[in-house]
Amino acid sequence: MKIYYCNINEFKDFQGTEYLSSERQERFNRYRTEQSKAACLVSGLLLRMTLGTENEKRLIMNQHGKPML
């Protein structure tokens, strides 16, 4: 198992949103606080980095909004 860690405070400028899926971009835009937006951005980028774009399209969300393959 690999564990990835990222300091979301380094993403408070919100650069990289263009790499998010359209669904995640919509979710990102609904968040109001910088902390929530940064967490959404980082989680989307980490998913894309670890799964790649093709597998990212296979993600589905469970009843709690958490991603699953």
mmCIF file of N, CA, C and O in Angstrom:
data_model
loop_
_atom_site.group_PDB
_atom_site.id
_atom_site.type_symbol
_atom_site.label_atom_id
_atom_site.label_comp_id
_atom_site.label_asym_id
_atom_site.label_seq_id
_atom_site.Cartn_x
_atom_site.Cartn_y
_atom_site.Cartn_z
ATOM 1 N N MET A 1 0.840 -1.159 0.000
ATOM 2 C CA MET A 1 0.000 0.000 0.000
ATOM 3 C C MET A 1 0.898 1.238 0.000
ATOM 4 O O MET A 1 1.901 1.279 0.681
ATOM 5 N N LYS A 2 0.514 2.217 -0.779
ATOM 6 C CA LYS A 2 1.225 3.486 -0.799
ATOM 7 C C LYS A 2 0.317 4.542 -0.175
ATOM 8 O O LYS A 2 -0.884 4.551 -0.409
ATOM 9 N N ILE A 3 0.913 5.407 0.588
ATOM 10 C CA ILE A 3 0.183 6.518 1.185
ATOM 11 C C ILE A 3 0.789 7.806 0.652
ATOM 12 O O ILE A 3 2.003 7.987 0.679
ATOM 13 N N TYR A 4 -0.072 8.674 0.143
ATOM 14 C CA TYR A 4 0.387 9.953 -0.386
ATOM 15 C C TYR A 4 -0.044 11.052 0.571
ATOM 16 O O TYR A 4 -1.148 11.020 1.113
ATOM 17 N N TYR A 5 0.827 12.015 0.756
ATOM 18 C CA TYR A 5 0.553 13.132 1.644
ATOM 19 C C TYR A 5 0.862 14.422 0.916
ATOM 20 O O TYR A 5 1.827 14.493 0.155
ATOM 21 N N CYS A 6 0.044 15.411 1.136
ATOM 22 C CA CYS A 6 0.277 16.698 0.514
ATOM 23 C C CYS A 6 -0.218 17.787 1.452
ATOM 24 O O CYS A 6 -1.292 17.654 2.050
ATOM 25 N N ASN A 7 0.531 18.838 1.588
ATOM 26 C CA ASN A 7 0.134 19.969 2.412
ATOM 27 C C ASN A 7 -0.810 20.849 1.591
ATOM 28 O O ASN A 7 -0.379 21.505 0.640
ATOM 29 N N ILE A 8 -2.086 20.881 1.954
ATOM 30 C CA ILE A 8 -3.048 21.633 1.153
ATOM 31 C C ILE A 8 -2.801 23.135 1.215
ATOM 32 O O ILE A 8 -3.260 23.865 0.350
ATOM 33 N N ASN A 9 -2.066 23.588 2.206
ATOM 34 C CA ASN A 9 -1.770 25.022 2.298
ATOM 35 C C ASN A 9 -0.914 25.493 1.122
ATOM 36 O O ASN A 9 -0.902 26.672 0.797
ATOM 37 N N GLU A 10 -0.221 24.563 0.477
ATOM 38 C CA GLU A 10 0.596 24.918 -0.678
ATOM 39 C C GLU A 10 -0.259 25.115 -1.932
ATOM 40 O O GLU A 10 0.248 25.526 -2.966
ATOM 41 N N PHE A 11 -1.546 24.820 -1.849
ATOM 42 C CA PHE A 11 -2.442 24.917 -3.002
ATOM 43 C C PHE A 11 -3.492 26.001 -2.829
ATOM 44 O O PHE A 11 -4.506 26.001 -3.503
ATOM 45 N N LYS A 12 -3.247 26.943 -1.931
ATOM 46 C CA LYS A 12 -4.223 28.006 -1.679
ATOM 47 C C LYS A 12 -4.333 28.980 -2.852
ATOM 48 O O LYS A 12 -5.257 29.771 -2.918
ATOM 49 N N ASP A 13 -3.407 28.913 -3.806
ATOM 50 C CA ASP A 13 -3.515 29.769 -4.998
ATOM 51 C C ASP A 13 -4.413 29.122 -6.055
ATOM 52 O O ASP A 13 -4.737 29.731 -7.057
ATOM 53 N N PHE A 14 -4.817 27.860 -5.799
ATOM 54 C CA PHE A 14 -5.752 27.109 -6.646
ATOM 55 C C PHE A 14 -5.245 26.876 -8.061
ATOM 56 O O PHE A 14 -6.037 26.689 -8.980
ATOM 57 N N GLN A 15 -3.940 26.857 -8.250
ATOM 58 C CA GLN A 15 -3.408 26.517 -9.569
ATOM 59 C C GLN A 15 -3.533 25.014 -9.781
ATOM 60 O O GLN A 15 -3.265 24.228 -8.884
ATOM 61 N N GLY A 16 -3.965 24.615 -10.947
ATOM 62 C CA GLY A 16 -4.116 23.204 -11.274
ATOM 63 C C GLY A 16 -5.558 22.785 -11.438
ATOM 64 O O GLY A 16 -5.832 21.628 -11.761
ATOM 65 N N THR A 17 -6.488 23.709 -11.253
ATOM 66 C CA THR A 17 -7.898 23.335 -11.383
ATOM 67 C C THR A 17 -8.239 22.882 -12.808
ATOM 68 O O THR A 17 -9.172 22.111 -12.993
ATOM 69 N N GLU A 18 -7.460 23.311 -13.780
ATOM 70 C CA GLU A 18 -7.736 22.910 -15.165
ATOM 71 C C GLU A 18 -7.506 21.412 -15.381
ATOM 72 O O GLU A 18 -7.974 20.848 -16.368
ATOM 73 N N TYR A 19 -6.806 20.755 -14.459
ATOM 74 C CA TYR A 19 -6.556 19.322 -14.571
ATOM 75 C C TYR A 19 -7.652 18.482 -13.926
ATOM 76 O O TYR A 19 -7.644 17.265 -14.026
ATOM 77 N N LEU A 20 -8.595 19.120 -13.253
ATOM 78 C CA LEU A 20 -9.675 18.400 -12.594
ATOM 79 C C LEU A 20 -10.747 17.992 -13.593
ATOM 80 O O LEU A 20 -10.950 18.662 -14.602
ATOM 81 N N SER A 21 -11.437 16.915 -13.286
ATOM 82 C CA SER A 21 -12.566 16.510 -14.120
ATOM 83 C C SER A 21 -13.649 17.580 -14.018
ATOM 84 O O SER A 21 -13.668 18.387 -13.081
ATOM 85 N N SER A 22 -14.561 17.577 -14.962
ATOM 86 C CA SER A 22 -15.626 18.591 -14.946
ATOM 87 C C SER A 22 -16.490 18.459 -13.697
ATOM 88 O O SER A 22 -16.905 19.465 -13.117
ATOM 89 N N GLU A 23 -16.747 17.214 -13.253
ATOM 90 C CA GLU A 23 -17.533 17.031 -12.027
ATOM 91 C C GLU A 23 -16.822 17.603 -10.821
ATOM 92 O O GLU A 23 -17.424 18.251 -9.976
ATOM 93 N N ARG A 24 -15.505 17.364 -10.735
ATOM 94 C CA ARG A 24 -14.754 17.874 -9.588
ATOM 95 C C ARG A 24 -14.630 19.390 -9.667
ATOM 96 O O ARG A 24 -14.649 20.067 -8.648
ATOM 97 N N GLN A 25 -14.528 19.952 -10.862
ATOM 98 C CA GLN A 25 -14.495 21.412 -10.993
ATOM 99 C C GLN A 25 -15.789 22.033 -10.487
ATOM 100 O O GLN A 25 -15.767 23.058 -9.810
ATOM 101 N N GLU A 26 -16.918 21.385 -10.796
ATOM 102 C CA GLU A 26 -18.204 21.881 -10.297
ATOM 103 C C GLU A 26 -18.250 21.815 -8.773
ATOM 104 O O GLU A 26 -18.708 22.754 -8.114
ATOM 105 N N ARG A 27 -17.787 20.697 -8.199
ATOM 106 C CA ARG A 27 -17.741 20.552 -6.739
ATOM 107 C C ARG A 27 -16.809 21.604 -6.135
ATOM 108 O O ARG A 27 -17.139 22.238 -5.138
ATOM 109 N N PHE A 28 -15.644 21.785 -6.760
ATOM 110 C CA PHE A 28 -14.671 22.786 -6.299
ATOM 111 C C PHE A 28 -15.325 24.168 -6.234
ATOM 112 O O PHE A 28 -15.164 24.897 -5.257
ATOM 113 N N ASN A 29 -16.081 24.527 -7.257
ATOM 114 C CA ASN A 29 -16.706 25.850 -7.308
ATOM 115 C C ASN A 29 -17.817 26.034 -6.280
ATOM 116 O O ASN A 29 -18.134 27.167 -5.916
ATOM 117 N N ARG A 30 -18.396 24.936 -5.794
ATOM 118 C CA ARG A 30 -19.445 25.041 -4.775
ATOM 119 C C ARG A 30 -18.885 25.308 -3.385
ATOM 120 O O ARG A 30 -19.581 25.829 -2.526
ATOM 121 N N TYR A 31 -17.634 24.926 -3.139
ATOM 122 C CA TYR A 31 -17.052 25.150 -1.817
ATOM 123 C C TYR A 31 -16.851 26.636 -1.577
ATOM 124 O O TYR A 31 -16.550 27.393 -2.496
ATOM 125 N N ARG A 32 -17.000 27.037 -0.331
ATOM 126 C CA ARG A 32 -16.900 28.457 0.005
ATOM 127 C C ARG A 32 -15.584 28.828 0.690
ATOM 128 O O ARG A 32 -15.103 29.931 0.508
ATOM 129 N N THR A 33 -15.021 27.934 1.472
ATOM 130 C CA THR A 33 -13.801 28.275 2.201
ATOM 131 C C THR A 33 -12.567 27.875 1.397
ATOM 132 O O THR A 33 -12.609 26.921 0.602
ATOM 133 N N GLU A 34 -11.491 28.606 1.613
ATOM 134 C CA GLU A 34 -10.226 28.285 0.941
ATOM 135 C C GLU A 34 -9.761 26.888 1.315
ATOM 136 O O GLU A 34 -9.248 26.153 0.475
ATOM 137 N N GLN A 35 -9.934 26.512 2.580
ATOM 138 C CA GLN A 35 -9.507 25.196 3.066
ATOM 139 C C GLN A 35 -10.237 24.080 2.316
ATOM 140 O O GLN A 35 -9.629 23.124 1.869
ATOM 141 N N SER A 36 -11.544 24.213 2.152
ATOM 142 C CA SER A 36 -12.333 23.192 1.455
ATOM 143 C C SER A 36 -11.979 23.134 -0.023
ATOM 144 O O SER A 36 -11.871 22.051 -0.609
ATOM 145 N N LYS A 37 -11.795 24.286 -0.648
ATOM 146 C CA LYS A 37 -11.419 24.326 -2.058
ATOM 147 C C LYS A 37 -10.056 23.680 -2.266
ATOM 148 O O LYS A 37 -9.862 22.908 -3.209
ATOM 149 N N ALA A 38 -9.100 23.991 -1.393
ATOM 150 C CA ALA A 38 -7.760 23.423 -1.509
ATOM 151 C C ALA A 38 -7.800 21.907 -1.317
ATOM 152 O O ALA A 38 -7.136 21.168 -2.044
ATOM 153 N N ALA A 39 -8.595 21.417 -0.363
ATOM 154 C CA ALA A 39 -8.706 19.974 -0.130
ATOM 155 C C ALA A 39 -9.313 19.278 -1.343
ATOM 156 O O ALA A 39 -8.861 18.200 -1.746
ATOM 157 N N CYS A 40 -10.311 19.873 -1.936
ATOM 158 C CA CYS A 40 -10.943 19.317 -3.136
ATOM 159 C C CYS A 40 -9.950 19.272 -4.297
ATOM 160 O O CYS A 40 -9.855 18.271 -5.008
ATOM 161 N N LEU A 41 -9.214 20.337 -4.474
ATOM 162 C CA LEU A 41 -8.215 20.413 -5.540
ATOM 163 C C LEU A 41 -7.141 19.352 -5.356
ATOM 164 O O LEU A 41 -6.836 18.591 -6.279
ATOM 165 N N VAL A 42 -6.573 19.273 -4.159
ATOM 166 C CA VAL A 42 -5.482 18.334 -3.907
ATOM 167 C C VAL A 42 -5.961 16.896 -4.061
ATOM 168 O O VAL A 42 -5.281 16.073 -4.687
ATOM 169 N N SER A 43 -7.132 16.578 -3.544
ATOM 170 C CA SER A 43 -7.610 15.202 -3.669
ATOM 171 C C SER A 43 -7.845 14.837 -5.135
ATOM 172 O O SER A 43 -7.532 13.725 -5.557
ATOM 173 N N GLY A 44 -8.372 15.768 -5.918
ATOM 174 C CA GLY A 44 -8.566 15.505 -7.344
ATOM 175 C C GLY A 44 -7.259 15.305 -8.076
ATOM 176 O O GLY A 44 -7.131 14.411 -8.918
ATOM 177 N N LEU A 45 -6.269 16.128 -7.753
ATOM 178 C CA LEU A 45 -4.963 16.001 -8.414
ATOM 179 C C LEU A 45 -4.258 14.713 -8.013
ATOM 180 O O LEU A 45 -3.637 14.051 -8.847
ATOM 181 N N LEU A 46 -4.367 14.328 -6.736
ATOM 182 C CA LEU A 46 -3.744 13.076 -6.289
ATOM 183 C C LEU A 46 -4.410 11.863 -6.942
ATOM 184 O O LEU A 46 -3.735 10.913 -7.326
ATOM 185 N N LEU A 47 -5.730 11.892 -7.048
ATOM 186 C CA LEU A 47 -6.422 10.798 -7.734
ATOM 187 C C LEU A 47 -5.967 10.684 -9.180
ATOM 188 O O LEU A 47 -5.696 9.598 -9.681
ATOM 189 N N ARG A 48 -5.871 11.810 -9.841
ATOM 190 C CA ARG A 48 -5.445 11.811 -11.246
ATOM 191 C C ARG A 48 -4.002 11.320 -11.373
ATOM 192 O O ARG A 48 -3.674 10.554 -12.276
ATOM 193 N N MET A 49 -3.135 11.747 -10.447
ATOM 194 C CA MET A 49 -1.738 11.349 -10.479
ATOM 195 C C MET A 49 -1.584 9.847 -10.240
ATOM 196 O O MET A 49 -0.802 9.186 -10.926
ATOM 197 N N THR A 50 -2.329 9.286 -9.306
ATOM 198 C CA THR A 50 -2.160 7.879 -8.966
ATOM 199 C C THR A 50 -2.912 6.949 -9.904
ATOM 200 O O THR A 50 -2.445 5.857 -10.191
ATOM 201 N N LEU A 51 -4.072 7.373 -10.404
ATOM 202 C CA LEU A 51 -4.891 6.504 -11.253
ATOM 203 C C LEU A 51 -4.686 6.745 -12.740
ATOM 204 O O LEU A 51 -4.951 5.866 -13.546
ATOM 205 N N GLY A 52 -4.276 7.939 -13.103
ATOM 206 C CA GLY A 52 -4.201 8.304 -14.510
ATOM 207 C C GLY A 52 -5.572 8.738 -15.000
ATOM 208 O O GLY A 52 -6.583 8.527 -14.344
ATOM 209 N N THR A 53 -5.616 9.339 -16.146
ATOM 210 C CA THR A 53 -6.875 9.900 -16.637
ATOM 211 C C THR A 53 -7.873 8.833 -17.055
ATOM 212 O O THR A 53 -9.072 9.005 -16.861
ATOM 213 N N GLU A 54 -7.414 7.712 -17.597
ATOM 214 C CA GLU A 54 -8.352 6.675 -18.039
ATOM 215 C C GLU A 54 -9.043 6.011 -16.860
ATOM 216 O O GLU A 54 -10.252 5.811 -16.873
ATOM 217 N N ASN A 55 -8.276 5.633 -15.838
ATOM 218 C CA ASN A 55 -8.883 5.006 -14.661
ATOM 219 C C ASN A 55 -9.696 5.993 -13.848
ATOM 220 O O ASN A 55 -10.646 5.605 -13.181
ATOM 221 N N GLU A 56 -9.331 7.266 -13.910
ATOM 222 C CA GLU A 56 -10.086 8.275 -13.192
ATOM 223 C C GLU A 56 -11.526 8.326 -13.709
ATOM 224 O O GLU A 56 -12.463 8.538 -12.946
ATOM 225 N N LYS A 57 -11.708 8.080 -14.996
ATOM 226 C CA LYS A 57 -13.046 8.088 -15.580
ATOM 227 C C LYS A 57 -13.890 6.922 -15.077
ATOM 228 O O LYS A 57 -15.101 6.956 -15.157
ATOM 229 N N ARG A 58 -13.249 5.872 -14.548
ATOM 230 C CA ARG A 58 -13.958 4.708 -14.036
ATOM 231 C C ARG A 58 -14.417 4.888 -12.591
ATOM 232 O O ARG A 58 -15.082 4.019 -12.042
ATOM 233 N N LEU A 59 -14.040 5.989 -11.972
ATOM 234 C CA LEU A 59 -14.431 6.222 -10.580
ATOM 235 C C LEU A 59 -15.936 6.419 -10.479
ATOM 236 O O LEU A 59 -16.551 7.088 -11.305
ATOM 237 N N ILE A 60 -16.501 5.849 -9.442
ATOM 238 C CA ILE A 60 -17.890 6.120 -9.103
ATOM 239 C C ILE A 60 -17.912 6.610 -7.661
ATOM 240 O O ILE A 60 -16.974 6.378 -6.904
ATOM 241 N N MET A 61 -18.944 7.300 -7.294
ATOM 242 C CA MET A 61 -19.056 7.817 -5.933
ATOM 243 C C MET A 61 -20.029 6.955 -5.130
ATOM 244 O O MET A 61 -21.095 6.587 -5.640
ATOM 245 N N ASN A 62 -19.667 6.634 -3.892
ATOM 246 C CA ASN A 62 -20.581 5.864 -3.058
ATOM 247 C C ASN A 62 -21.641 6.793 -2.469
ATOM 248 O O ASN A 62 -21.692 7.985 -2.800
ATOM 249 N N GLN A 63 -22.479 6.258 -1.602
ATOM 250 C CA GLN A 63 -23.595 7.062 -1.048
ATOM 251 C C GLN A 63 -23.114 8.229 -0.197
ATOM 252 O O GLN A 63 -23.871 9.143 0.057
ATOM 253 N N HIS A 64 -21.848 8.219 0.218
ATOM 254 C CA HIS A 64 -21.294 9.319 1.011
ATOM 255 C C HIS A 64 -20.452 10.272 0.178
ATOM 256 O O HIS A 64 -19.793 11.154 0.718
ATOM 257 N N GLY A 65 -20.453 10.085 -1.142
ATOM 258 C CA GLY A 65 -19.687 10.950 -2.026
ATOM 259 C C GLY A 65 -18.213 10.628 -2.095
ATOM 260 O O GLY A 65 -17.417 11.409 -2.589
ATOM 261 N N LYS A 66 -17.820 9.435 -1.619
ATOM 262 C CA LYS A 66 -16.420 9.023 -1.638
ATOM 263 C C LYS A 66 -16.149 8.214 -2.899
ATOM 264 O O LYS A 66 -16.959 7.390 -3.307
ATOM 265 N N PRO A 67 -14.987 8.416 -3.535
ATOM 266 C CA PRO A 67 -14.695 7.721 -4.788
ATOM 267 C C PRO A 67 -14.382 6.240 -4.586
ATOM 268 O O PRO A 67 -13.798 5.844 -3.581
ATOM 269 N N MET A 68 -14.828 5.426 -5.558
ATOM 270 C CA MET A 68 -14.538 3.989 -5.583
ATOM 271 C C MET A 68 -14.268 3.604 -7.024
ATOM 272 O O MET A 68 -14.779 4.217 -7.944
ATOM 273 N N LEU A 69 -13.464 2.554 -7.209
ATOM 274 C CA LEU A 69 -13.258 1.996 -8.545
ATOM 275 C C LEU A 69 -14.255 0.886 -8.776
ATOM 276 O O LEU A 69 -14.631 0.176 -7.908
#
